One Martini backbone bead per residue (centre of mass of N, CA, C, O) as a GRO file, in nm:
protein
  217
    1MET     BB    1  -6.494   3.087  -2.261
    2ILE     BB    2  -6.534   3.255  -1.968
    3PRO     BB    3  -6.441   3.214  -1.669
    4GLU     BB    4  -6.529   3.270  -1.341
    5SER     BB    5  -6.221   3.202  -1.278
    6PHE     BB    6  -5.892   3.370  -1.237
    7PRO     BB    7  -5.581   3.467  -1.249
    8CYS     BB    8  -5.421   3.757  -1.102
    9GLN     BB    9  -5.205   4.053  -1.175
   10LEU     BB   10  -5.047   4.315  -1.015
   11ILE     BB   11  -4.890   4.597  -1.152
   12SER     BB   12  -4.662   4.823  -1.099
   13TRP     BB   13  -4.501   5.102  -1.181
   14ASP     BB   14  -4.215   4.999  -1.124
   15GLU     BB   15  -4.238   4.732  -1.279
   16SER     BB   16  -4.315   4.851  -1.559
   17TYR     BB   17  -4.065   5.026  -1.592
   18GLU     BB   18  -3.859   4.795  -1.582
   19LEU     BB   19  -3.972   4.648  -1.829
   20GLY     BB   20  -3.919   4.881  -2.027
   21ARG     BB   21  -3.613   4.886  -1.992
   22ARG     BB   22  -3.563   4.590  -2.079
   23LEU     BB   23  -3.685   4.615  -2.358
   24ALA     BB   24  -3.492   4.832  -2.466
   25TYR     BB   25  -3.237   4.661  -2.432
   26GLU     BB   26  -3.313   4.440  -2.636
   27ILE     BB   27  -3.325   4.629  -2.877
   28LYS     BB   28  -3.041   4.740  -2.864
   29ARG     BB   29  -2.887   4.462  -2.877
   30SER     BB   30  -2.992   4.396  -3.177
   31GLY     BB   31  -2.959   4.679  -3.361
   32PHE     BB   32  -3.229   4.804  -3.391
   33ARG     BB   33  -3.347   5.087  -3.608
   34PRO     BB   34  -3.599   5.280  -3.616
   35ASP     BB   35  -3.819   5.516  -3.775
   36LEU     BB   36  -4.068   5.399  -3.598
   37ILE     BB   37  -4.292   5.423  -3.326
   38VAL     BB   38  -4.572   5.206  -3.233
   39ALA     BB   39  -4.854   5.238  -3.050
   40ILE     BB   40  -5.085   5.039  -2.880
   41GLY     BB   41  -5.407   5.103  -2.824
   42ARG     BB   42  -5.379   5.141  -2.489
   43GLY     BB   43  -5.148   4.957  -2.357
   44GLY     BB   44  -4.888   5.090  -2.529
   45TYR     BB   45  -4.835   5.384  -2.446
   46VAL     BB   46  -4.639   5.366  -2.204
   47PRO     BB   47  -4.425   5.165  -2.306
   48ALA     BB   48  -4.343   5.335  -2.558
   49ARG     BB   49  -4.239   5.579  -2.398
   50VAL     BB   50  -4.020   5.432  -2.242
   51VAL     BB   51  -3.865   5.319  -2.482
   52SER     BB   52  -3.807   5.590  -2.624
   53ASP     BB   53  -3.636   5.699  -2.395
   54PHE     BB   54  -3.407   5.471  -2.391
   55LEU     BB   55  -3.359   5.525  -2.713
   56LEU     BB   56  -3.362   5.822  -2.789
   57PHE     BB   57  -3.667   5.844  -2.926
   58SER     BB   58  -3.920   6.064  -3.089
   59LEU     BB   59  -4.075   5.875  -3.299
   60LEU     BB   60  -4.417   5.874  -3.202
   61ALA     BB   61  -4.693   5.665  -3.251
   62SER     BB   62  -5.048   5.562  -3.318
   63ILE     BB   63  -5.282   5.300  -3.249
   64LYS     BB   64  -5.615   5.147  -3.243
   65ILE     BB   65  -5.699   4.837  -3.091
   66GLU     BB   66  -5.981   4.619  -3.080
   67HIS     BB   67  -6.019   4.335  -2.831
   68TRP     BB   68  -6.037   4.442  -2.534
   69ASP     BB   69  -6.202   4.465  -2.258
   70THR     BB   70  -6.296   4.452  -1.962
   71ALA     BB   71  -6.202   4.194  -1.769
   72ALA     BB   72  -6.128   3.977  -2.001
   73CYS     BB   73  -6.299   4.077  -2.254
   74GLU     BB   74  -6.350   3.935  -2.563
   75ARG     BB   75  -6.343   3.996  -2.885
   76PRO     BB   76  -6.390   3.842  -3.183
   77LEU     BB   77  -6.233   4.096  -3.312
   78ALA     BB   78  -5.958   4.254  -3.441
   79SER     BB   79  -5.940   4.620  -3.473
   80VAL     BB   80  -5.899   4.919  -3.637
   81ARG     BB   81  -5.993   5.234  -3.520
   82PHE     BB   82  -5.718   5.409  -3.520
   83PRO     BB   83  -5.522   5.522  -3.745
   84LEU     BB   84  -5.250   5.606  -3.902
   85ALA     BB   85  -5.096   5.946  -3.954
   86VAL     BB   86  -4.849   5.815  -4.106
   87ASP     BB   87  -4.589   5.743  -4.317
   88VAL     BB   88  -4.446   5.391  -4.385
   89GLN     BB   89  -4.308   5.387  -4.638
   90SER     BB   90  -4.012   5.212  -4.622
   91GLN     BB   91  -4.020   5.152  -4.315
   92LYS     BB   92  -3.906   5.112  -3.985
   93VAL     BB   93  -4.103   4.925  -3.748
   94LEU     BB   94  -4.207   4.967  -3.402
   95ILE     BB   95  -4.410   4.763  -3.204
   96ILE     BB   96  -4.603   4.848  -2.904
   97ASP     BB   97  -4.691   4.657  -2.614
   98ASP     BB   98  -4.773   4.498  -2.318
   99VAL     BB   99  -4.912   4.214  -2.429
  100THR     BB  100  -4.942   3.869  -2.479
  101ASP     BB  101  -5.209   3.639  -2.557
  102THR     BB  102  -5.343   3.568  -2.844
  103GLY     BB  103  -5.201   3.780  -3.071
  104LYS     BB  104  -5.412   3.952  -3.240
  105THR     BB  105  -5.313   4.242  -3.210
  106LEU     BB  106  -5.031   4.214  -3.341
  107ARG     BB  107  -5.120   4.087  -3.603
  108THR     BB  108  -5.294   4.323  -3.693
  109ALA     BB  109  -5.065   4.535  -3.692
  110VAL     BB  110  -4.878   4.401  -3.895
  111ASP     BB  111  -5.076   4.384  -4.132
  112TYR     BB  112  -5.127   4.686  -4.144
  113MET     BB  113  -4.830   4.773  -4.205
  114LYS     BB  114  -4.803   4.614  -4.463
  115GLY     BB  115  -5.036   4.768  -4.611
  116LEU     BB  116  -4.853   5.047  -4.585
  117GLY     BB  117  -4.540   4.958  -4.666
  118ALA     BB  118  -4.352   4.842  -4.476
  119ALA     BB  119  -4.031   4.714  -4.467
  120GLU     BB  120  -4.009   4.681  -4.143
  121ILE     BB  121  -4.123   4.459  -3.870
  122ARG     BB  122  -4.141   4.505  -3.517
  123THR     BB  123  -4.187   4.356  -3.187
  124GLY     BB  124  -4.304   4.467  -2.848
  125VAL     BB  125  -4.307   4.359  -2.497
  126LEU     BB  126  -4.321   4.316  -2.168
  127GLN     BB  127  -4.519   4.052  -2.188
  128HIS     BB  128  -4.494   3.697  -2.265
  129LYS     BB  129  -4.721   3.462  -2.346
  130THR     BB  130  -4.687   3.125  -2.427
  131VAL     BB  131  -4.987   3.092  -2.546
  132SER     BB  132  -4.902   3.258  -2.774
  133PRO     BB  133  -4.875   3.234  -3.123
  134PHE     BB  134  -4.745   3.510  -3.090
  135VAL     BB  135  -4.406   3.615  -3.134
  136PRO     BB  136  -4.216   3.846  -3.036
  137ASP     BB  137  -3.912   3.995  -3.082
  138TYR     BB  138  -3.973   4.142  -2.799
  139TYR     BB  139  -3.904   4.088  -2.440
  140ALA     BB  140  -3.882   4.110  -2.087
  141GLU     BB  141  -4.104   3.875  -2.026
  142LYS     BB  142  -4.192   3.547  -1.936
  143VAL     BB  143  -4.516   3.373  -1.937
  144ALA     BB  144  -4.612   3.051  -1.845
  145GLU     BB  145  -4.841   3.122  -1.645
  146TRP     BB  146  -5.149   3.195  -1.671
  147ARG     BB  147  -5.264   3.542  -1.655
  148TRP     BB  148  -5.415   3.831  -1.555
  149ILE     BB  149  -5.288   4.143  -1.642
  150ILE     BB  150  -5.251   4.438  -1.432
  151TYR     BB  151  -5.210   4.755  -1.511
  152PRO     BB  152  -5.191   5.075  -1.388
  153TRP     BB  153  -5.341   5.205  -1.653
  154ALA     BB  154  -5.596   4.967  -1.590
  155ALA     BB  155  -5.692   4.905  -1.295
  156HIS     BB  156  -5.967   5.037  -1.245
  157GLU     BB  157  -6.118   4.911  -1.480
  158ASP     BB  158  -6.065   4.611  -1.412
  159LEU     BB  159  -6.169   4.607  -1.117
  160VAL     BB  160  -6.456   4.689  -1.183
  161GLY     BB  161  -6.516   4.450  -1.371
  162LEU     BB  162  -6.460   4.227  -1.161
  163ALA     BB  163  -6.660   4.325  -0.946
  164GLU     BB  164  -6.911   4.294  -1.124
  165ARG     BB  165  -6.888   3.981  -1.146
  166VAL     BB  166  -6.927   3.926  -0.819
  167LEU     BB  167  -7.202   4.004  -0.825
  168SER     BB  168  -7.510   3.977  -0.679
  169GLU     BB  169  -7.840   4.004  -0.601
  170GLU     BB  170  -7.723   4.067  -0.348
  171ASP     BB  171  -7.617   4.262  -0.125
  172GLN     BB  172  -7.290   4.426  -0.092
  173SER     BB  173  -7.009   4.471   0.058
  174ALA     BB  174  -6.690   4.561   0.044
  175ARG     BB  175  -6.586   4.311   0.189
  176GLU     BB  176  -6.730   4.100   0.008
  177ILE     BB  177  -6.601   4.187  -0.257
  178GLY     BB  178  -6.309   4.139  -0.168
  179GLU     BB  179  -6.342   3.833  -0.114
  180ARG     BB  180  -6.422   3.757  -0.407
  181LEU     BB  181  -6.167   3.857  -0.546
  182LYS     BB  182  -5.984   3.658  -0.396
  183GLU     BB  183  -6.123   3.387  -0.471
  184ARG     BB  184  -6.131   3.426  -0.799
  185TYR     BB  185  -5.836   3.619  -0.845
  186GLY     BB  186  -5.621   3.678  -0.608
  187LEU     BB  187  -5.715   3.958  -0.485
  188ILE     BB  188  -5.544   4.210  -0.285
  189LEU     BB  189  -5.683   4.495  -0.149
  190GLU     BB  190  -5.681   4.793  -0.066
  191GLU     BB  191  -5.910   4.979   0.086
  192SER     BB  192  -5.898   5.230  -0.099
  193THR     BB  193  -5.933   5.073  -0.364
  194LEU     BB  194  -6.198   4.927  -0.300
  195LEU     BB  195  -6.369   5.186  -0.251
  196GLU     BB  196  -6.337   5.299  -0.536
  197VAL     BB  197  -6.475   5.065  -0.678
  198VAL     BB  198  -6.747   5.074  -0.528
  199GLU     BB  199  -6.815   5.368  -0.599
  200GLU     BB  200  -6.839   5.310  -0.899
  201LEU     BB  201  -7.076   5.110  -0.873
  202VAL     BB  202  -7.268   5.314  -0.756
  203GLN     BB  203  -7.264   5.516  -1.000
  204MET     BB  204  -7.367   5.271  -1.194
  205GLY     BB  205  -7.597   5.107  -1.023
  206LYS     BB  206  -7.499   4.816  -0.895
  207VAL     BB  207  -7.499   4.946  -0.605
  208GLU     BB  208  -7.550   5.041  -0.302
  209SER     BB  209  -7.420   5.284  -0.095
  210ARG     BB  210  -7.375   5.094   0.162
  211ALA     BB  211  -7.130   4.932   0.016
  212SER     BB  212  -6.918   5.190   0.062
  213THR     BB  213  -6.830   5.120   0.318
  214ARG     BB  214  -6.637   5.008   0.531
  215CYS     BB  215  -6.477   4.697   0.547
  216ASP     BB  216  -6.527   4.661   0.882
  217ARG     BB  217  -6.868   4.655   0.877
   0.00000   0.00000   0.00000
């Protein structure tokens, strides 16, 4: 059951890029040389591209695994939605994602690659949460205290989802929505970001347009 409130952390583009660089360094240091890098979509698209850049490796493909919806909403099962388009029979494959949480996404990806006949499969993430029963071969950072991590390539989507959670039956202003995001998730948003989120909720019909006025009104 998803709790009403939980800690969240916003990761910047600079921070995520540095994590990607460190992840690539760990892979290099191990001596592993893949025949193919596979990004898990959607969270792994950017990290895999950064890793492939630092590894000076151009063979990058992707699969899409559906496990999480917006704002930490977990689906019952992780499943491959868009399969791999290349042959990995007898190949060494490096699977890249952004984070381990339950570990189901990476486990599904590894099992899928095994079914395709990959000879060796290794996994890497930017951040590994120690609560995950699946431990990747490589990670840039270990996260001991659980929190929902919001990466810049998913920030708008996640913030809109979290904002939707804090809405009540009563009309709320942007300022009130911002206060609830801070109370429930520890998120302190810049005014421009908060207004973008509220405007999205207006377009979705979740709040009336007057809620999208400036935060200080």
